[in-house]
PDB file of C-alpha atoms in Angstrom:
ATOM      1  CA  UNK A 258     -77.779 177.091  17.875  1.00 44.00           C
ATOM      2  CA  UNK A 259     -78.726 179.358  20.397  1.00 44.00           C
ATOM      3  CA  UNK A 260     -80.375 178.393  22.994  1.00 47.00           C
ATOM      4  CA  UNK A 261     -83.970 180.373  23.332  1.00 46.00           C
ATOM      5  CA  UNK A 262     -84.539 181.799  26.922  1.00 44.00           C
ATOM      6  CA  UNK A 263     -86.770 183.421  29.600  1.00 42.00           C
ATOM      7  CA  UNK A 264     -88.944 186.498  27.775  1.00 39.00           C
ATOM      8  CA  UNK A 265     -87.711 184.112  24.120  1.00 41.00           C
ATOM      9  CA  UNK A 266     -88.973 180.283  25.094  1.00 42.00           C
ATOM     10  CA  UNK A 267     -92.503 179.239  24.360  1.00 41.00           C
ATOM     11  CA  UNK A 268     -93.008 181.209  21.431  1.00 35.00           C
ATOM     12  CA  UNK A 269     -93.163 180.062  18.502  1.00 40.00           C
ATOM     13  CA  UNK A 270     -90.824 181.967  14.948  1.00 42.00           C
ATOM     14  CA  UNK A 271     -93.023 183.893  12.728  1.00 40.00           C
ATOM     15  CA  UNK A 272     -92.452 183.917   9.547  1.00 41.00           C
ATOM     16  CA  UNK A 273     -92.571 186.991   6.478  1.00 39.00           C
ATOM     17  CA  UNK A 274     -95.785 186.800   4.786  1.00 34.00           C
ATOM     18  CA  UNK A 275     -95.481 186.044   0.925  1.00 35.00           C
ATOM     19  CA  UNK A 276     -98.024 186.280  -0.675  1.00 37.00           C
ATOM     20  CA  UNK A 277     -98.757 188.005  -4.068  1.00 37.00           C
ATOM     21  CA  UNK A 278    -100.444 190.063  -5.850  1.00 37.00           C
ATOM     22  CA  UNK A 279    -100.771 192.457  -2.431  1.00 39.00           C
ATOM     23  CA  UNK A 280     -97.974 190.877  -0.720  1.00 39.00           C
ATOM     24  CA  UNK A 281     -95.839 193.916   1.619  1.00 39.00           C
ATOM     25  CA  UNK A 282     -93.155 194.165  -0.830  1.00 37.00           C
ATOM     26  CA  UNK A 283     -91.794 197.993   1.918  1.00 39.00           C
ATOM     27  CA  UNK A 284     -90.854 195.126   4.218  1.00 46.00           C
ATOM     28  CA  UNK A 285     -88.672 192.435   2.928  1.00 38.00           C
ATOM     29  CA  UNK A 286     -88.607 188.979   4.478  1.00 41.00           C
ATOM     30  CA  UNK A 287     -86.194 189.580   7.935  1.00 35.00           C
ATOM     31  CA  UNK A 288     -83.725 186.265   8.159  1.00 30.00           C
ATOM     32  CA  UNK A 289     -85.082 183.925  10.166  1.00 33.00           C
ATOM     33  CA  UNK A 290     -82.508 184.882  13.141  1.00 30.00           C
ATOM     34  CA  UNK A 291     -84.405 188.712  13.352  1.00 33.00           C
ATOM     35  CA  UNK A 292     -87.085 188.169  14.470  1.00 40.00           C
ATOM     36  CA  UNK A 293     -85.664 186.986  17.846  1.00 38.00           C
ATOM     37  CA  UNK A 294     -83.446 189.977  17.736  1.00 37.00           C
ATOM     38  CA  UNK A 295     -84.669 190.695  20.778  1.00 38.00           C
ATOM     39  CA  UNK A 296     -82.251 189.524  23.225  1.00 40.00           C
ATOM     40  CA  UNK A 297     -80.133 188.370  21.332  1.00 38.00           C
ATOM     41  CA  UNK A 298     -76.246 190.896  20.724  1.00 39.00           C
ATOM     42  CA  UNK A 299     -75.006 191.122  18.118  1.00 42.00           C
ATOM     43  CA  UNK A 300     -71.691 190.141  16.964  1.00 45.00           C
ATOM     44  CA  UNK A 301     -70.502 193.440  18.712  1.00 45.00           C
ATOM     45  CA  UNK A 302     -72.171 193.037  21.871  1.00 40.00           C
ATOM     46  CA  UNK A 303     -74.707 195.525  20.739  1.00 41.00           C
ATOM     47  CA  UNK A 304     -78.734 194.527  20.946  1.00 48.00           C
ATOM     48  CA  UNK A 305     -80.308 193.910  17.361  1.00 53.00           C
ATOM     49  CA  UNK A 306     -83.509 195.946  16.545  1.00 56.00           C
ATOM     50  CA  UNK A 307     -85.992 193.014  15.363  1.00 70.00           C
ATOM     51  CA  UNK A 308     -88.396 193.684  12.228  1.00 81.00           C
ATOM     52  CA  UNK A 309     -91.469 193.350  12.393  1.00 90.00           C
ATOM     53  CA  UNK A 310     -92.685 191.908   9.730  1.00 94.00           C
ATOM     54  CA  UNK A 311     -96.667 192.852   8.064  1.00 95.00           C
ATOM     55  CA  UNK A 312     -99.579 191.714  10.781  1.00 97.00           C
ATOM     56  CA  UNK A 313     -96.993 193.118  13.640  1.00 97.00           C
ATOM     57  CA  UNK A 314     -97.604 195.996  12.036  1.00 96.00           C
ATOM     58  CA  UNK A 315    -100.681 195.510  11.711  1.00 97.00           C
ATOM     59  CA  UNK A 316    -101.158 195.040  15.711  1.00 97.00           C
ATOM     60  CA  UNK A 317     -99.158 197.553  16.740  1.00 97.00           C
ATOM     61  CA  UNK A 318    -101.275 200.218  14.112  1.00 96.00           C
ATOM     62  CA  UNK A 319    -104.394 199.073  14.764  1.00 95.00           C
ATOM     63  CA  UNK A 320    -104.561 196.086  17.991  1.00 95.00           C
ATOM     64  CA  UNK A 321    -105.821 192.120  17.191  1.00 95.00           C
ATOM     65  CA  UNK A 322    -108.822 193.624  15.079  1.00 95.00           C
ATOM     66  CA  UNK A 323    -106.185 195.472  11.949  1.00 96.00           C
ATOM     67  CA  UNK A 324    -103.804 191.473  12.290  1.00 97.00           C
ATOM     68  CA  UNK A 325    -107.441 190.081  11.223  1.00 96.00           C
ATOM     69  CA  UNK A 326    -109.443 192.833   8.940  1.00 96.00           C
ATOM     70  CA  UNK A 327    -104.971 192.264   7.228  1.00 97.00           C
ATOM     71  CA  UNK A 328    -104.946 189.310   7.116  1.00 97.00           C
ATOM     72  CA  UNK A 329    -108.070 188.561   5.203  1.00 96.00           C
ATOM     73  CA  UNK A 330    -107.003 191.809   2.556  1.00 96.00           C
ATOM     74  CA  UNK A 331    -104.166 189.281   1.681  1.00 96.00           C
ATOM     75  CA  UNK A 332    -105.473 185.844   1.557  1.00 96.00           C
ATOM     76  CA  UNK A 333    -108.579 187.924  -1.042  1.00 95.00           C
ATOM     77  CA  UNK A 334    -105.234 189.428  -3.653  1.00 95.00           C
ATOM     78  CA  UNK A 335    -104.060 185.983  -3.014  1.00 95.00           C
ATOM     79  CA  UNK A 336    -106.985 183.702  -4.585  1.00 95.00           C
ATOM     80  CA  UNK A 337    -107.400 182.239  -0.815  1.00 96.00           C
ATOM     81  CA  UNK A 338    -110.356 183.200  -0.202  1.00 95.00           C
ATOM     82  CA  UNK A 339    -113.499 184.828  -2.026  1.00 92.00           C
ATOM     83  CA  UNK A 340    -116.014 186.864  -1.218  1.00 90.00           C
ATOM     84  CA  UNK A 341    -119.144 185.128  -2.738  1.00 87.00           C
ATOM     85  CA  UNK A 342    -121.077 187.815  -2.070  1.00 84.00           C
ATOM     86  CA  UNK A 343    -120.814 191.502   0.172  1.00 83.00           C
ATOM     87  CA  UNK A 344    -118.588 190.097   3.297  1.00 83.00           C
ATOM     88  CA  UNK A 345    -119.239 186.521   2.722  1.00 86.00           C
ATOM     89  CA  UNK A 346    -116.578 184.862   2.574  1.00 91.00           C
ATOM     90  CA  UNK A 347    -114.973 181.289   1.959  1.00 91.00           C
ATOM     91  CA  UNK A 348    -112.300 179.166   1.281  1.00 94.00           C
ATOM     92  CA  UNK A 349    -110.749 177.733  -1.841  1.00 94.00           C
ATOM     93  CA  UNK A 350    -107.683 177.515  -1.116  1.00 92.00           C
ATOM     94  CA  UNK A 351    -105.742 176.319   2.677  1.00 91.00           C
ATOM     95  CA  UNK A 352    -103.130 176.686   1.709  1.00 90.00           C
ATOM     96  CA  UNK A 353    -100.926 178.796   5.046  1.00 91.00           C
ATOM     97  CA  UNK A 354     -97.538 181.134   4.874  1.00 91.00           C
ATOM     98  CA  UNK A 355     -98.210 182.811   7.129  1.00 95.00           C
ATOM     99  CA  UNK A 356     -99.296 181.405  11.254  1.00 96.00           C
ATOM    100  CA  UNK A 357    -102.265 184.625  11.315  1.00 97.00           C
ATOM    101  CA  UNK A 358    -103.475 182.944   7.545  1.00 97.00           C
ATOM    102  CA  UNK A 359    -103.976 179.965   8.878  1.00 96.00           C
ATOM    103  CA  UNK A 360    -106.229 181.316  11.368  1.00 96.00           C
ATOM    104  CA  UNK A 361    -108.014 183.305   9.656  1.00 96.00           C
ATOM    105  CA  UNK A 362    -108.389 180.310   7.810  1.00 96.00           C
ATOM    106  CA  UNK A 363    -109.449 177.924  10.145  1.00 94.00           C
ATOM    107  CA  UNK A 364    -111.762 181.118  10.928  1.00 92.00           C
ATOM    108  CA  UNK A 365    -113.466 180.998   7.567  1.00 91.00           C
ATOM    109  CA  UNK A 366    -113.389 177.442   7.525  1.00 88.00           C
ATOM    110  CA  UNK A 367    -113.270 174.367   4.899  1.00 82.00           C
ATOM    111  CA  UNK A 368    -117.274 174.781   4.397  1.00 79.00           C
ATOM    112  CA  UNK A 369    -119.930 176.385   2.801  1.00 77.00           C
ATOM    113  CA  UNK A 370    -119.371 180.314   3.743  1.00 82.00           C
ATOM    114  CA  UNK A 371    -118.753 182.700   6.432  1.00 85.00           C
ATOM    115  CA  UNK A 372    -119.801 186.311   7.774  1.00 84.00           C
ATOM    116  CA  UNK A 373    -116.180 189.232   8.292  1.00 88.00           C
ATOM    117  CA  UNK A 374    -118.443 189.668  11.764  1.00 85.00           C
ATOM    118  CA  UNK A 375    -118.007 185.278  12.423  1.00 86.00           C
ATOM    119  CA  UNK A 376    -114.302 185.209  11.138  1.00 90.00           C
ATOM    120  CA  UNK A 377    -113.113 188.519  13.153  1.00 90.00           C
ATOM    121  CA  UNK A 378    -115.116 187.214  16.375  1.00 88.00           C
ATOM    122  CA  UNK A 379    -113.717 183.689  15.397  1.00 90.00           C
ATOM    123  CA  UNK A 380    -109.750 184.253  14.749  1.00 93.00           C
ATOM    124  CA  UNK A 381    -110.017 187.032  17.970  1.00 92.00           C
ATOM    125  CA  UNK A 382    -110.366 184.207  19.898  1.00 91.00           C
ATOM    126  CA  UNK A 383    -107.605 182.175  17.960  1.00 93.00           C
ATOM    127  CA  UNK A 384    -103.557 182.042  19.763  1.00 94.00           C
ATOM    128  CA  UNK A 385    -102.442 182.769  16.500  1.00 96.00           C
ATOM    129  CA  UNK A 386    -103.449 185.698  16.529  1.00 96.00           C
ATOM    130  CA  UNK A 387    -103.064 186.474  19.947  1.00 95.00           C
ATOM    131  CA  UNK A 388     -99.344 185.383  19.951  1.00 96.00           C
ATOM    132  CA  UNK A 389     -98.519 189.226  17.416  1.00 96.00           C
ATOM    133  CA  UNK A 390     -99.428 191.901  21.310  1.00 95.00           C
ATOM    134  CA  UNK A 391     -97.193 189.092  23.080  1.00 95.00           C
ATOM    135  CA  UNK A 392     -94.367 189.222  20.582  1.00 94.00           C
ATOM    136  CA  UNK A 393     -95.398 192.807  20.610  1.00 96.00           C
ATOM    137  CA  UNK A 394     -94.607 192.874  24.775  1.00 95.00           C
ATOM    138  CA  UNK A 395     -91.992 190.283  24.516  1.00 94.00           C
ATOM    139  CA  UNK A 396     -89.447 193.061  21.724  1.00 94.00           C
ATOM    140  CA  UNK A 397     -90.943 196.268  23.567  1.00 94.00           C
ATOM    141  CA  UNK A 398     -92.444 197.125  21.010  1.00 95.00           C
ATOM    142  CA  UNK A 399     -95.453 197.050  22.712  1.00 94.00           C
ATOM    143  CA  UNK A 400     -95.810 199.034  25.997  1.00 92.00           C
ATOM    144  CA  UNK A 401     -99.426 199.832  28.700  1.00 86.00           C
ATOM    145  CA  UNK A 402    -102.498 199.689  27.586  1.00 87.00           C
ATOM    146  CA  UNK A 403    -101.415 197.794  24.238  1.00 85.00           C
ATOM    147  CA  UNK A 404     -99.770 200.902  23.291  1.00 93.00           C
ATOM    148  CA  UNK A 405     -96.763 201.015  20.795  1.00 95.00           C
ATOM    149  CA  UNK A 406     -94.300 202.431  22.856  1.00 95.00           C
ATOM    150  CA  UNK A 407     -91.864 204.974  21.157  1.00 95.00           C
ATOM    151  CA  UNK A 408     -89.831 201.841  19.391  1.00 95.00           C
ATOM    152  CA  UNK A 409     -92.748 200.604  17.748  1.00 95.00           C
ATOM    153  CA  UNK A 410     -94.525 204.053  16.533  1.00 95.00           C
ATOM    154  CA  UNK A 411     -90.361 204.302  14.123  1.00 95.00           C
ATOM    155  CA  UNK A 412     -91.961 200.514  13.506  1.00 94.00           C
ATOM    156  CA  UNK A 413     -94.560 201.502  11.691  1.00 95.00           C
ATOM    157  CA  UNK A 414     -94.354 205.111  10.378  1.00 94.00           C
ATOM    158  CA  UNK A 415     -90.738 202.492   8.459  1.00 93.00           C
ATOM    159  CA  UNK A 416     -93.608 201.088   7.382  1.00 94.00           C
ATOM    160  CA  UNK A 417     -95.333 203.548   7.016  1.00 92.00           C
ATOM    161  CA  UNK A 418     -92.821 204.883   4.548  1.00 91.00           C
ATOM    162  CA  UNK A 419     -92.372 201.876   2.343  1.00 83.00           C
ATOM    163  CA  UNK A 420     -96.686 201.794   2.044  1.00 71.00           C
ATOM    164  CA  UNK A 421     -96.800 198.965  -0.465  1.00 79.00           C
ATOM    165  CA  UNK A 422     -99.675 197.380  -1.803  1.00 91.00           C
ATOM    166  CA  UNK A 423    -103.259 196.761  -0.307  1.00 94.00           C
ATOM    167  CA  UNK A 424    -101.329 194.536   2.440  1.00 95.00           C
ATOM    168  CA  UNK A 425     -99.285 196.740   3.505  1.00 95.00           C
ATOM    169  CA  UNK A 426    -101.951 198.774   3.287  1.00 95.00           C
ATOM    170  CA  UNK A 427    -104.706 197.994   5.368  1.00 95.00           C
ATOM    171  CA  UNK A 428    -102.490 197.287   7.865  1.00 96.00           C
ATOM    172  CA  UNK A 429    -101.570 200.713   8.357  1.00 96.00           C
ATOM    173  CA  UNK A 430    -104.554 202.335   7.662  1.00 95.00           C
ATOM    174  CA  UNK A 431    -107.182 200.048   7.844  1.00 94.00           C
ATOM    175  CA  UNK A 432    -109.900 198.139   5.373  1.00 94.00           C
ATOM    176  CA  UNK A 433    -112.302 201.003   5.631  1.00 92.00           C
ATOM    177  CA  UNK A 434    -108.959 202.988   3.534  1.00 93.00           C
ATOM    178  CA  UNK A 435    -108.237 200.111   0.768  1.00 93.00           C
ATOM    179  CA  UNK A 436    -109.342 202.835  -2.365  1.00 92.00           C
ATOM    180  CA  UNK A 437    -110.408 199.565  -3.825  1.00 93.00           C
ATOM    181  CA  UNK A 438    -113.901 200.005  -3.139  1.00 92.00           C
ATOM    182  CA  UNK A 439    -114.725 196.403  -4.221  1.00 90.00           C
ATOM    183  CA  UNK A 440    -112.102 194.319  -1.515  1.00 92.00           C
ATOM    184  CA  UNK A 441    -112.963 197.115   0.215  1.00 92.00           C
ATOM    185  CA  UNK A 442    -116.770 195.722   0.011  1.00 89.00           C
ATOM    186  CA  UNK A 443    -115.523 192.436   0.355  1.00 88.00           C
ATOM    187  CA  UNK A 444    -113.988 192.545   3.891  1.00 89.00           C
ATOM    188  CA  UNK A 445    -115.225 195.561   5.317  1.00 86.00           C
ATOM    189  CA  UNK A 446    -119.427 196.033   4.848  1.00 83.00           C
ATOM    190  CA  UNK A 447    -121.691 193.378   6.876  1.00 76.00           C
ATOM    191  CA  UNK A 448    -123.621 191.314   4.901  1.00 74.00           C
ATOM    192  CA  UNK A 449    -126.397 191.649   2.524  1.00 67.00           C
ATOM    193  CA  UNK A 450    -128.658 188.123   2.594  1.00 57.00           C
ATOM    194  CA  UNK A 451    -131.087 188.867   6.075  1.00 49.00           C
ATOM    195  CA  UNK A 452    -133.878 190.206   4.868  1.00 36.00           C
ATOM    196  CA  UNK A 453    -135.968 194.015   4.689  1.00 42.00           C
ATOM    197  CA  UNK A 454    -138.263 194.749   7.343  1.00 41.00           C
ATOM    198  CA  UNK A 455    -140.977 195.587   4.905  1.00 44.00           C
ATOM    199  CA  UNK A 456    -140.040 193.083   1.987  1.00 43.00           C
ATOM    200  CA  UNK A 457    -142.952 190.716   2.761  1.00 44.00           C
ATOM    201  CA  UNK A 458    -141.112 187.925   4.555  1.00 41.00           C
ATOM    202  CA  UNK A 459    -140.153 187.962   7.882  1.00 43.00           C
ATOM    203  CA  UNK A 460    -137.240 189.704   9.162  1.00 42.00           C
ATOM    204  CA  UNK A 461    -137.373 186.340  11.673  1.00 42.00           C
ATOM    205  CA  UNK A 462    -136.358 184.437   8.676  1.00 44.00           C
ATOM    206  CA  UNK A 463    -132.780 185.420   8.558  1.00 45.00           C
ATOM    207  CA  UNK A 464    -131.489 181.715   5.876  1.00 44.00           C
ATOM    208  CA  UNK A 465    -127.606 182.677   7.331  1.00 47.00           C
ATOM    209  CA  UNK A 466    -124.854 180.512   6.844  1.00 48.00           C
ATOM    210  CA  UNK A 467    -123.871 180.906  10.193  1.00 54.00           C
ATOM    211  CA  UNK A 468    -126.021 180.525  12.738  1.00 56.00           C
ATOM    212  CA  UNK A 469    -128.818 181.387  15.201  1.00 57.00           C
ATOM    213  CA  UNK A 470    -126.578 184.321  17.417  1.00 57.00           C
ATOM    214  CA  UNK A 471    -125.258 186.292  14.162  1.00 60.00           C
ATOM    215  CA  UNK A 472    -128.706 185.911  12.614  1.00 59.00           C
ATOM    216  CA  UNK A 473    -130.585 187.408  16.475  1.00 61.00           C
ATOM    217  CA  UNK A 474    -127.638 189.787  15.744  1.00 62.00           C
ATOM    218  CA  UNK A 475    -128.281 190.981  12.474  1.00 60.00           C
ATOM    219  CA  UNK A 476    -131.868 191.175  12.494  1.00 58.00           C
ATOM    220  CA  UNK A 477    -131.842 193.558  15.618  1.00 63.00           C
ATOM    221  CA  UNK A 478    -129.772 195.836  13.486  1.00 64.00           C
ATOM    222  CA  UNK A 479    -132.731 195.590  10.887  1.00 57.00           C
ATOM    223  CA  UNK A 480    -135.125 196.095  12.734  1.00 59.00           C
ATOM    224  CA  UNK A 481    -133.908 198.713  14.743  1.00 62.00           C
ATOM    225  CA  UNK A 482    -133.336 200.629  11.567  1.00 57.00           C
ATOM    226  CA  UNK A 483    -136.459 200.240  10.781  1.00 56.00           C
ATOM    227  CA  UNK A 484    -138.637 201.145  13.808  1.00 58.00           C
ATOM    228  CA  UNK A 485    -135.681 204.229  13.277  1.00 59.00           C
ATOM    229  CA  UNK A 486    -136.783 205.132  10.092  1.00 57.00           C
ATOM    230  CA  UNK A 487    -133.605 203.871   7.849  1.00 56.00           C
ATOM    231  CA  UNK A 488    -133.280 202.390   4.896  1.00 50.00           C
TER     232      UNK A 488
END
């Protein structure tokens, strides 16, 4: 086995997503060696092109937030995470099939429930998510200001031509463009649990599983809507 050196040193080998329903069937799982071929010469001496997995495509198409959204879709459609209410998520099966999914499962947590907002906040700080961008830069698919290079844009277009299933569709277009309204509500809408001002209960009393920070942000948004006369 070739010893990894230079830009490849320290980069873990990403594993392709191989989930059940919603698996990005348009992106066939590449051989393990192909993930590290940005610097490896082929048999004829020519450089090989890396084959991104669905989370690489998500990062190229929409950045780290899109990576987390895509993982949430994959976890929901494979029944490892469920929405106990719109925007409120709970782990039901902690099996990990990809480092990004492991990071998002840890962000949801093993007990209770968390809002989509908090899952994003926690997962975006996780090294297993930020590693996606570093890997794409090492592969020269991501360039200055986190914009895809010409090779990165070609990778996205290849994935777009094979857009099959909700996971790859979320990676390419974002969760707001998911055709399934139930899935879209589960992973894209904010929670509805905090009470609205004027309902007879003080808006300062929020029973919120994510703790005081999220509760305060939600309360401030609700109060702002009330002041503006919006529902």
